[in-house]
CSV table of C-alpha atoms in Angstrom, one decimal:
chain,number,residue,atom,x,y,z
A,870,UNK,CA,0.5,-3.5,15.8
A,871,UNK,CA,3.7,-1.7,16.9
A,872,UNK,CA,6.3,-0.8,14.2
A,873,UNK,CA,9.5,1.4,14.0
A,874,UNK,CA,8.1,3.2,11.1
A,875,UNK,CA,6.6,6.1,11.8
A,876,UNK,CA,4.7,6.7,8.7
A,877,UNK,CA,1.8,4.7,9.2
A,878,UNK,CA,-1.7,6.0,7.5
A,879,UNK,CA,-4.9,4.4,7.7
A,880,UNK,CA,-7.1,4.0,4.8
A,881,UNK,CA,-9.5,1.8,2.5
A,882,UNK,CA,-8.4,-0.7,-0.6
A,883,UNK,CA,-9.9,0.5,-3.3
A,884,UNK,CA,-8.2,-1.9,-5.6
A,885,UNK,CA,-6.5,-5.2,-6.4
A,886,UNK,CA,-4.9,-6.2,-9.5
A,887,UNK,CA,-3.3,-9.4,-8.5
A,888,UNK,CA,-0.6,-11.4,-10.5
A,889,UNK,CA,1.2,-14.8,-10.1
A,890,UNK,CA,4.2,-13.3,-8.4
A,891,UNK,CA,3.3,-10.1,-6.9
A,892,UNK,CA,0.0,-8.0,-6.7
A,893,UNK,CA,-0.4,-4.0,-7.1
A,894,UNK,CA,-3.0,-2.6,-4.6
A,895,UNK,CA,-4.7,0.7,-4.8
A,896,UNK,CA,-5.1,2.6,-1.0
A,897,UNK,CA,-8.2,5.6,-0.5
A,898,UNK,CA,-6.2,7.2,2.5
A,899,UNK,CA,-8.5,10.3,2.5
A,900,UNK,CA,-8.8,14.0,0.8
A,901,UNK,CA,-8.8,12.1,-3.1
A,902,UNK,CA,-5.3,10.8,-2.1
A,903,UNK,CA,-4.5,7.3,-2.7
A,904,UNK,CA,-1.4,5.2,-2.3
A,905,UNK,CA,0.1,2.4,-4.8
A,906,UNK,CA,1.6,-0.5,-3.0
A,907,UNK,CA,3.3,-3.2,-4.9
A,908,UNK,CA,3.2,-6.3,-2.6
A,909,UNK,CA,3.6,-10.3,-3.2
A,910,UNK,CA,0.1,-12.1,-4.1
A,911,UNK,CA,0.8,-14.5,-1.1
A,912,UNK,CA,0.7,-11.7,1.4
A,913,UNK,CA,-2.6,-10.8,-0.3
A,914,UNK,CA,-3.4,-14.0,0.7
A,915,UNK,CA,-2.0,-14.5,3.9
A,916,UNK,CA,-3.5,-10.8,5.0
A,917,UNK,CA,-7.0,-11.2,3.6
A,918,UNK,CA,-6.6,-8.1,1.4
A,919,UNK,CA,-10.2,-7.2,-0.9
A,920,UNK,CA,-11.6,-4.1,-1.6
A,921,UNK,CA,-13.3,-2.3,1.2
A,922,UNK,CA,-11.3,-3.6,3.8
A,923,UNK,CA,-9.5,-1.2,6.3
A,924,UNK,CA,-5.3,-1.5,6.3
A,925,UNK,CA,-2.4,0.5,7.2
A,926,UNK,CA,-0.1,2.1,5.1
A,927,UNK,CA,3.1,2.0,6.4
A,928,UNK,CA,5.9,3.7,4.6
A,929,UNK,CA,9.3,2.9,5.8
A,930,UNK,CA,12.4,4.1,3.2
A,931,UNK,CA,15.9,5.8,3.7
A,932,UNK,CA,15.2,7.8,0.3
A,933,UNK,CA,12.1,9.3,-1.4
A,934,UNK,CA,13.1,10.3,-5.2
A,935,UNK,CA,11.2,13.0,-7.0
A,936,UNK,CA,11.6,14.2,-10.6
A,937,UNK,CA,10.3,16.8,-12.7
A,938,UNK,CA,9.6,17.6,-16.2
A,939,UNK,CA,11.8,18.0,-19.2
């Protein structure tokens, strides 16, 4: 797979809470980290996503927000 994003991390689905329109999946990418991705259920689909199976996280965005405390 060749992409122009150059965040791209490996890891393991550790969950799937799919919906009728789109689908939140739950990423082990190493160290107790995990990543949230919010994709449509057809690509869940189409992509054979389950948990235990190896993908690649690929982050691609012109801004990254934070936020903080009041």
């Amino acid at each position: 797979m060749k992409l122009s994003a150059r965040n791209v991390i490996k890891g393991t689905v550790l969950e799937v809470k799919e919906g009728p329109v789109n689908s939140q999946v739950r990423v082990d990418i190493g160290g107790g980290n995990t990543i949230k991705s919010m994709i449509t259920s057809d690509a869940i689909e189409e992509l054979g996503i389950a948990v235990g199976k190896e993908v690649q996280v690929v982050i691609k965005a012109s801004d990254v927000m934070l936020g903080i405390d009041d």
